[in-house]
PDB file of C-alpha atoms in Angstrom:
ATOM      1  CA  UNK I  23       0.000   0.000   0.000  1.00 44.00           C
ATOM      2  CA  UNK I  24       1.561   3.444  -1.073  1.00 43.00           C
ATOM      3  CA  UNK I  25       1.380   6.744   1.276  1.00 42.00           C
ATOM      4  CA  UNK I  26      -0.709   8.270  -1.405  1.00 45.00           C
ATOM      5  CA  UNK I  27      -3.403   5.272  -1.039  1.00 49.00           C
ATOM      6  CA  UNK I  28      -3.433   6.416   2.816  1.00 58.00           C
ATOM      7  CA  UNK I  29      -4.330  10.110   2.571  1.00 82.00           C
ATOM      8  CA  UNK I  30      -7.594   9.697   1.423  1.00 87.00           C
ATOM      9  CA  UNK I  31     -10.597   9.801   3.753  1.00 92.00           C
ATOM     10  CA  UNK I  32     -12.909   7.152   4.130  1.00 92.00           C
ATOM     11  CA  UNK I  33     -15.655   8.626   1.932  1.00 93.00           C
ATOM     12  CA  UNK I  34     -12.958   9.777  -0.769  1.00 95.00           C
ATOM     13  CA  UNK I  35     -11.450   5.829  -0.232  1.00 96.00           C
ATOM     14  CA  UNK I  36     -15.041   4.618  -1.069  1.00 96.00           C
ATOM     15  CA  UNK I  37     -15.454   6.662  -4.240  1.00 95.00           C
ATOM     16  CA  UNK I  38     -12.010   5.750  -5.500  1.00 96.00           C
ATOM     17  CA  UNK I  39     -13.077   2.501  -5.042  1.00 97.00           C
ATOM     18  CA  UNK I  40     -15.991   2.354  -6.647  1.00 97.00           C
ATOM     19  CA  UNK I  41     -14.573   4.445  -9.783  1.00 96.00           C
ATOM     20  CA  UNK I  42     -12.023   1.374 -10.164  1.00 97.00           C
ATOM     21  CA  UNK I  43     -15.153  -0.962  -9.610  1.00 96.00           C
ATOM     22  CA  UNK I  44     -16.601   0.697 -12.555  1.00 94.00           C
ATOM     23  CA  UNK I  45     -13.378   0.030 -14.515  1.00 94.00           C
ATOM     24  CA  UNK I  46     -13.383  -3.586 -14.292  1.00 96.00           C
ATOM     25  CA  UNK I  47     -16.927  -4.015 -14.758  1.00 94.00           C
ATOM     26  CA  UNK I  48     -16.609  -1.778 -17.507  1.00 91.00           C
ATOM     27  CA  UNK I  49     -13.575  -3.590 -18.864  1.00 93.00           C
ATOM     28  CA  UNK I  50     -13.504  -7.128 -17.830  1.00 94.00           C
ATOM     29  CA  UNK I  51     -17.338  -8.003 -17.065  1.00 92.00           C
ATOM     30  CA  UNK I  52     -19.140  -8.599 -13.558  1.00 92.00           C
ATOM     31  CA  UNK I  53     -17.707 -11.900 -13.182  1.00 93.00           C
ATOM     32  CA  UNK I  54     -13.820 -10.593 -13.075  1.00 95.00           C
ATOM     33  CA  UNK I  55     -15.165  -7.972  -9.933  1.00 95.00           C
ATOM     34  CA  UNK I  56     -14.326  -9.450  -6.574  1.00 96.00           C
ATOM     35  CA  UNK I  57     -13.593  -7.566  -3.487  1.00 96.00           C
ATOM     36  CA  UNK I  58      -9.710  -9.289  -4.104  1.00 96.00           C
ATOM     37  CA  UNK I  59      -9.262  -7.977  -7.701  1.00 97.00           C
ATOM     38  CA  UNK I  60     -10.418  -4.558  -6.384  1.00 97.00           C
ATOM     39  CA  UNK I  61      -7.939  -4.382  -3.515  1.00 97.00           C
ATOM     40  CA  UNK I  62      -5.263  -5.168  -6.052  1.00 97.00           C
ATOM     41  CA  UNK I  63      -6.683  -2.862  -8.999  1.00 97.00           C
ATOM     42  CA  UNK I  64      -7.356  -0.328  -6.386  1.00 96.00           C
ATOM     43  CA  UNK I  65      -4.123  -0.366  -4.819  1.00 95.00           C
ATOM     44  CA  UNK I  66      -5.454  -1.333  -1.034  1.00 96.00           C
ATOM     45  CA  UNK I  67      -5.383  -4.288   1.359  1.00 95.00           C
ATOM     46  CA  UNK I  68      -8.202  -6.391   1.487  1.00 95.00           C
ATOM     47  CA  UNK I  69      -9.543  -5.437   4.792  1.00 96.00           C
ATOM     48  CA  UNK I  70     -10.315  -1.825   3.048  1.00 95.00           C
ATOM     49  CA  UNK I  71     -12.304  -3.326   0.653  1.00 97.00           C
ATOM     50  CA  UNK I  72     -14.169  -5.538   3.027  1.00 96.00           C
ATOM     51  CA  UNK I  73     -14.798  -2.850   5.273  1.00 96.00           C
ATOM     52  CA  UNK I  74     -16.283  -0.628   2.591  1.00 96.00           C
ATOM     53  CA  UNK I  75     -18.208  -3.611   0.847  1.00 96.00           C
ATOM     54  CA  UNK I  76     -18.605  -6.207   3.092  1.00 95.00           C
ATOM     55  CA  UNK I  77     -19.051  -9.303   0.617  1.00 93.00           C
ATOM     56  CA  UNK I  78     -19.535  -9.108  -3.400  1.00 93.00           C
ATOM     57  CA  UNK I  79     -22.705  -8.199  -3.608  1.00 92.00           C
ATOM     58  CA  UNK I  80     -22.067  -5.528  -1.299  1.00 93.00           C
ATOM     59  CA  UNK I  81     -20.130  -4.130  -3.566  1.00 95.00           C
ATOM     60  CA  UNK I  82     -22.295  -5.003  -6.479  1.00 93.00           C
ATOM     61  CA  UNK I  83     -25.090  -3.107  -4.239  1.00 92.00           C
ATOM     62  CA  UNK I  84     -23.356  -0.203  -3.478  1.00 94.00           C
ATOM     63  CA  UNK I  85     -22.192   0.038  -7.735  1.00 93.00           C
ATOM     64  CA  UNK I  86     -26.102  -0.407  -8.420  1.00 89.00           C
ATOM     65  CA  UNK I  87     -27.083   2.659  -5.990  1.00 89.00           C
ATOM     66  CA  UNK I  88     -24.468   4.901  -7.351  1.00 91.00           C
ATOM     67  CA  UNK I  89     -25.644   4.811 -10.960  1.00 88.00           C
ATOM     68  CA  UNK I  90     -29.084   5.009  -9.892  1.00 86.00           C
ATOM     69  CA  UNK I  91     -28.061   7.958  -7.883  1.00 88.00           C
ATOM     70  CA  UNK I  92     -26.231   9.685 -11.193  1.00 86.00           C
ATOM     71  CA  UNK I  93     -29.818   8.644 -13.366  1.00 84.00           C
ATOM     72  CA  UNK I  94     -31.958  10.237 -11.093  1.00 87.00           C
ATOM     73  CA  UNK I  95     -29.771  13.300 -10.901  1.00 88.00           C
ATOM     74  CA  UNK I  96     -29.632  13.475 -14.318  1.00 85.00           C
ATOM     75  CA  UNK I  97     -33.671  13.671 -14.490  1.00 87.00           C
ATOM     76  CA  UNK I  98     -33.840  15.599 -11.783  1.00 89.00           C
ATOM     77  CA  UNK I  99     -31.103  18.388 -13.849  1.00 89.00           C
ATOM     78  CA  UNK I 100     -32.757  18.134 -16.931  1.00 87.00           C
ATOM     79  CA  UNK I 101     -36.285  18.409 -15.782  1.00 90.00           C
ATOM     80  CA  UNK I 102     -35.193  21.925 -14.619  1.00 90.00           C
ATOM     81  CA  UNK I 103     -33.998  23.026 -17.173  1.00 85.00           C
ATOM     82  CA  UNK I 104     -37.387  21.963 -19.166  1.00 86.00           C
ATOM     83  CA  UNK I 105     -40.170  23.847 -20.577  1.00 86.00           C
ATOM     84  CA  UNK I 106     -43.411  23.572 -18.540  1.00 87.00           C
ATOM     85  CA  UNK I 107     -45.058  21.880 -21.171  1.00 91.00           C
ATOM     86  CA  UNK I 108     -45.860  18.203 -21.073  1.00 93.00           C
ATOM     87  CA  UNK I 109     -44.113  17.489 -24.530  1.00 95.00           C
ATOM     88  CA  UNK I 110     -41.282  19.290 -23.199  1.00 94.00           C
ATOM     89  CA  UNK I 111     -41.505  17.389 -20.260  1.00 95.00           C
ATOM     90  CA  UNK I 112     -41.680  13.888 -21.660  1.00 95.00           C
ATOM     91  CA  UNK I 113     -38.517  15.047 -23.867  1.00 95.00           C
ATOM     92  CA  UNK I 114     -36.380  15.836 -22.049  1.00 94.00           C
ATOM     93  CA  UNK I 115     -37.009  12.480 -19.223  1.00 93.00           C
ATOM     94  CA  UNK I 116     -36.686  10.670 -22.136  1.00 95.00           C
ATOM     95  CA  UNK I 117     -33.632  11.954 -23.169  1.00 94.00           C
ATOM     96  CA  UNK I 118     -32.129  11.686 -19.821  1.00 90.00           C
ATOM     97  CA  UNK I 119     -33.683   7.929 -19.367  1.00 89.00           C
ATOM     98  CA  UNK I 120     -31.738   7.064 -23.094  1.00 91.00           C
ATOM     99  CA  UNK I 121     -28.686   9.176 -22.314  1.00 88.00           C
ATOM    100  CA  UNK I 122     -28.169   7.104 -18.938  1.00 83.00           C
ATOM    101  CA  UNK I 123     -29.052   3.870 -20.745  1.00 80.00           C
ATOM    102  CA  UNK I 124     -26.055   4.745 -23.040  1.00 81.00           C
ATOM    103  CA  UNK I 125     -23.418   5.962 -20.525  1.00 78.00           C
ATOM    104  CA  UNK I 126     -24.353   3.285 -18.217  1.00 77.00           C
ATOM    105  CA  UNK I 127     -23.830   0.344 -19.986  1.00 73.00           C
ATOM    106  CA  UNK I 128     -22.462  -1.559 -16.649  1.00 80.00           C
ATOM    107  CA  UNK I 129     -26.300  -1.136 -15.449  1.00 77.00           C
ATOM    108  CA  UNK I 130     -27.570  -4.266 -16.755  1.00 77.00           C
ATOM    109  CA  UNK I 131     -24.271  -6.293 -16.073  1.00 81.00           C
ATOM    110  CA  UNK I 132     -24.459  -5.385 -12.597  1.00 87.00           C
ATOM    111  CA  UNK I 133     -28.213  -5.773 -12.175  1.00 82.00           C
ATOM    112  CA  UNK I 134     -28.117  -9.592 -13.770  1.00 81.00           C
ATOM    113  CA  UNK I 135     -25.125 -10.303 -11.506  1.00 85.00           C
ATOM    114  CA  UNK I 136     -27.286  -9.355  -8.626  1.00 82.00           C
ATOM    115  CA  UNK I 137     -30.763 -11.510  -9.866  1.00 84.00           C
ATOM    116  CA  UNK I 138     -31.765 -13.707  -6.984  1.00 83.00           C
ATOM    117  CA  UNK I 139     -30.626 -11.417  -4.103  1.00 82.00           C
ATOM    118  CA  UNK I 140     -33.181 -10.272  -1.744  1.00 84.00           C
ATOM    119  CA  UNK I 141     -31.565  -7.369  -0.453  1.00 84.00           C
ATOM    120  CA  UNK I 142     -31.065  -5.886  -4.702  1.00 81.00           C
ATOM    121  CA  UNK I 143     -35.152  -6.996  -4.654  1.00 83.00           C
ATOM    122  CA  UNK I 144     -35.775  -4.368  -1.868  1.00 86.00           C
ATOM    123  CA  UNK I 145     -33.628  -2.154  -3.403  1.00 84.00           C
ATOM    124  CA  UNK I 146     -34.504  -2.111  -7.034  1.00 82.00           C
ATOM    125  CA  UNK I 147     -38.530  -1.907  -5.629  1.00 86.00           C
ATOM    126  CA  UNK I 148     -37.274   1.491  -4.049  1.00 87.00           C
ATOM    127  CA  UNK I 149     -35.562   2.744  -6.486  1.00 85.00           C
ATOM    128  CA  UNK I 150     -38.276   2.270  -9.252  1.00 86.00           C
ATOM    129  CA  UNK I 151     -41.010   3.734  -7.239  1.00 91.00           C
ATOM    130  CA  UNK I 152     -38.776   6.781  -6.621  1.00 88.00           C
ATOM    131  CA  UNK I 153     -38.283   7.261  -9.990  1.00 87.00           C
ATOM    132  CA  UNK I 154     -41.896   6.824 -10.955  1.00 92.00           C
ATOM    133  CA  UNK I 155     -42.822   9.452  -8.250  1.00 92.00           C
ATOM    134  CA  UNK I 156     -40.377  12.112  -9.480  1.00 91.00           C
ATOM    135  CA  UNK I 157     -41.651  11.245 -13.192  1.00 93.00           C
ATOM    136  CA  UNK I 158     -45.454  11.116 -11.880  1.00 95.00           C
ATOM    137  CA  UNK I 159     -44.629  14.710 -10.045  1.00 94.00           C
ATOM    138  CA  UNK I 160     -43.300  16.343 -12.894  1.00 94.00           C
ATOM    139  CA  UNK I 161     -46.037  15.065 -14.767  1.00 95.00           C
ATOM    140  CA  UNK I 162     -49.312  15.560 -12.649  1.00 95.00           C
ATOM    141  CA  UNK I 163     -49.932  19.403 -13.334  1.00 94.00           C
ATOM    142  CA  UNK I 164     -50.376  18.575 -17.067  1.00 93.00           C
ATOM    143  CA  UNK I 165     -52.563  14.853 -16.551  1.00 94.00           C
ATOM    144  CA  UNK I 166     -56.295  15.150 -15.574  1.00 90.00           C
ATOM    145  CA  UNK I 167     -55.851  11.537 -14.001  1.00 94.00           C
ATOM    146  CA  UNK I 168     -55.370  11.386 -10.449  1.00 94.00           C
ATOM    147  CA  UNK I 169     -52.614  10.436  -8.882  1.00 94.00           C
ATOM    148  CA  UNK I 170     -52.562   6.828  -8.163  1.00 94.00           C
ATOM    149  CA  UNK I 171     -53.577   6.441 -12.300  1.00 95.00           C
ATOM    150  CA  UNK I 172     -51.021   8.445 -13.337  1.00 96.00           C
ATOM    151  CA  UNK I 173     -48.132   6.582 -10.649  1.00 95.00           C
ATOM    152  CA  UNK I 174     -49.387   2.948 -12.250  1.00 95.00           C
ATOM    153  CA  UNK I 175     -49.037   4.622 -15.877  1.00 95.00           C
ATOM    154  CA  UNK I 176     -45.452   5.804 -15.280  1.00 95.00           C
ATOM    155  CA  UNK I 177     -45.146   2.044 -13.767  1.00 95.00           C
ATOM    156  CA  UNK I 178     -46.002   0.714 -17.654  1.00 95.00           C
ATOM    157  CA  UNK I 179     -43.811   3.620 -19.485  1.00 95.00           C
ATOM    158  CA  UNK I 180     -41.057   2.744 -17.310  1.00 92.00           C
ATOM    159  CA  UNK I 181     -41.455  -0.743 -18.494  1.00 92.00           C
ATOM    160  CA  UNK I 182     -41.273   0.402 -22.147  1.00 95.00           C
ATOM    161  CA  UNK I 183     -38.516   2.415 -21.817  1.00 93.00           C
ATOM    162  CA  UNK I 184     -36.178  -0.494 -20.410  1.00 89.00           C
ATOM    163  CA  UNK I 185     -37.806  -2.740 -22.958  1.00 93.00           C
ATOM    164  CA  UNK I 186     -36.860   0.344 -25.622  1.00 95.00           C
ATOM    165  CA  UNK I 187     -33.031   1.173 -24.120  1.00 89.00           C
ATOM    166  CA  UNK I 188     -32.562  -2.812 -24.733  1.00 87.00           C
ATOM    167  CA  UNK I 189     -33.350  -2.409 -28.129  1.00 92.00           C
ATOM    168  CA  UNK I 190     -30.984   1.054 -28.156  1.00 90.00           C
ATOM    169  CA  UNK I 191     -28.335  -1.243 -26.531  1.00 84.00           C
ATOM    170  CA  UNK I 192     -28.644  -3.982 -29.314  1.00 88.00           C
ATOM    171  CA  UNK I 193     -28.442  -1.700 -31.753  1.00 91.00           C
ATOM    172  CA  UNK I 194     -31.709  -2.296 -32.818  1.00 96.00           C
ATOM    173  CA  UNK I 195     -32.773   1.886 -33.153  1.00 95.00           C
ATOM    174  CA  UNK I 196     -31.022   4.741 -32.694  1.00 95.00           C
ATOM    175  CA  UNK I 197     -31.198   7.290 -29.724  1.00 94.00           C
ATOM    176  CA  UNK I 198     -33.051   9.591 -31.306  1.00 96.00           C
ATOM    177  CA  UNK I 199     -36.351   7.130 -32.267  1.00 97.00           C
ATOM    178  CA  UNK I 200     -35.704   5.541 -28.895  1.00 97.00           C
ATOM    179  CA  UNK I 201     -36.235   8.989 -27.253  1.00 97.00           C
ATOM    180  CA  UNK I 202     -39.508   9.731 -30.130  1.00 98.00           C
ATOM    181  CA  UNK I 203     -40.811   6.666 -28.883  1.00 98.00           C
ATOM    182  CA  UNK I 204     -40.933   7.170 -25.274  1.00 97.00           C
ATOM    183  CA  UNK I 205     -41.992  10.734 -25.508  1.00 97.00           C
ATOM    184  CA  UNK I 206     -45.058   9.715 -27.245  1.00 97.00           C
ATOM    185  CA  UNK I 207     -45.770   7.070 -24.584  1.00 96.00           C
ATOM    186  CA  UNK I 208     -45.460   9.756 -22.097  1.00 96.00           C
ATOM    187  CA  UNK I 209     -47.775  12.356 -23.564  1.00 96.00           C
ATOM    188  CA  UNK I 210     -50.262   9.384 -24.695  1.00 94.00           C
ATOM    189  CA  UNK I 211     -49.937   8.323 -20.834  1.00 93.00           C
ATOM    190  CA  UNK I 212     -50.630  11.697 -19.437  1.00 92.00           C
ATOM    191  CA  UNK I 213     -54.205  12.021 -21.028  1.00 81.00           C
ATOM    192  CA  UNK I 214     -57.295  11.197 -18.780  1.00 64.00           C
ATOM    193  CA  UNK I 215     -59.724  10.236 -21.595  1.00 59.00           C
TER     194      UNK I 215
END
């Protein structure tokens, strides 16, 4: 361990961790990521990584939250920035939604390498129903549905826009229809007839 690896505090340790995480899921898949290939890539002893992380999917957890944490701050930066007008509105979240899809790529990876893990259940629950409240409040001053309609609709375009970013991913359409696509589905959502 060099004197440089020691200076950094334990939040700053945890992010520089995580950023070399995000390399070797990025680079080498989920399955080369354990908390021993981390203390070596990262330049620590194990018992820093295992007191960050805990186990793998610790780690894998803690990965998961932190691009879920840069998605929804991504929303949350465009939707100010946004015209109050629901076209506008769906626009620009579905811009955001696609541009994450695309700079996240290690989203999926990380998610399938979690599948079966109750605690990433609980977590992935809570993390799409804050998203589909911060979609449903941006929303609700331009729907004449109430708000329990309009929360179960963004539940269904939220399910066609992960359906949509895997055919983005696959190269099946291009960022530009995938973000057409689910801005219709949001203004088609929005309506109360």
């Amino acid at each position: 361990m060099t004197t440089a690896s020691t200076r950094l505090s334990k939040p700053a340790r945890r992010e520089q961790l995580l950023d070399t995480a995000m390399t070797i899921v990025r680079t080498q898949g989920t399955d080369s990521l354990t908390l021993l290939t981390l203390a070596e890539a990262g330049g620590v002893s194990r018992p820093i990584v295992y007191d960050h992380f805990g186990t793998r999917p610790g780690l894998l957890l803690a990965l998961y939250q932190r691009l879920d944490d840069r998605h929804r701050a991504a929303l949350t930066q465009a939707l100010r920035g946004a015209a109050s007008a629901p076209r506008e509105i769906a626009g620009v979240m579905s811009a955001a939604y696609f541009a994450c899809a695309i700079d996240m790529p290690e989203w999926s990876a990380i998610s399938a390498a979690l599948k079966g893990n109750p605690e990433m259940e609980a977590i992935e629950r809570e993390m799409f129903d804050g998203y589909t409240a911060l979609m449903a409040a941006a929303l609700q001053p331009h729907s004449g549905l109430m708000p329990d309609r309009l929360q179960l609709r963004c539940i269904g375009v939220l399910g066609a826009a992960e359906a949509i970013a895997a055919e983005l991913n696959r190269g099946r359409t291009t960022a530009a229809e995938a973000v057409t696509a689910l801005t219709d589905l949001i203004v088609g959502s929005i309506d109360g007839h």
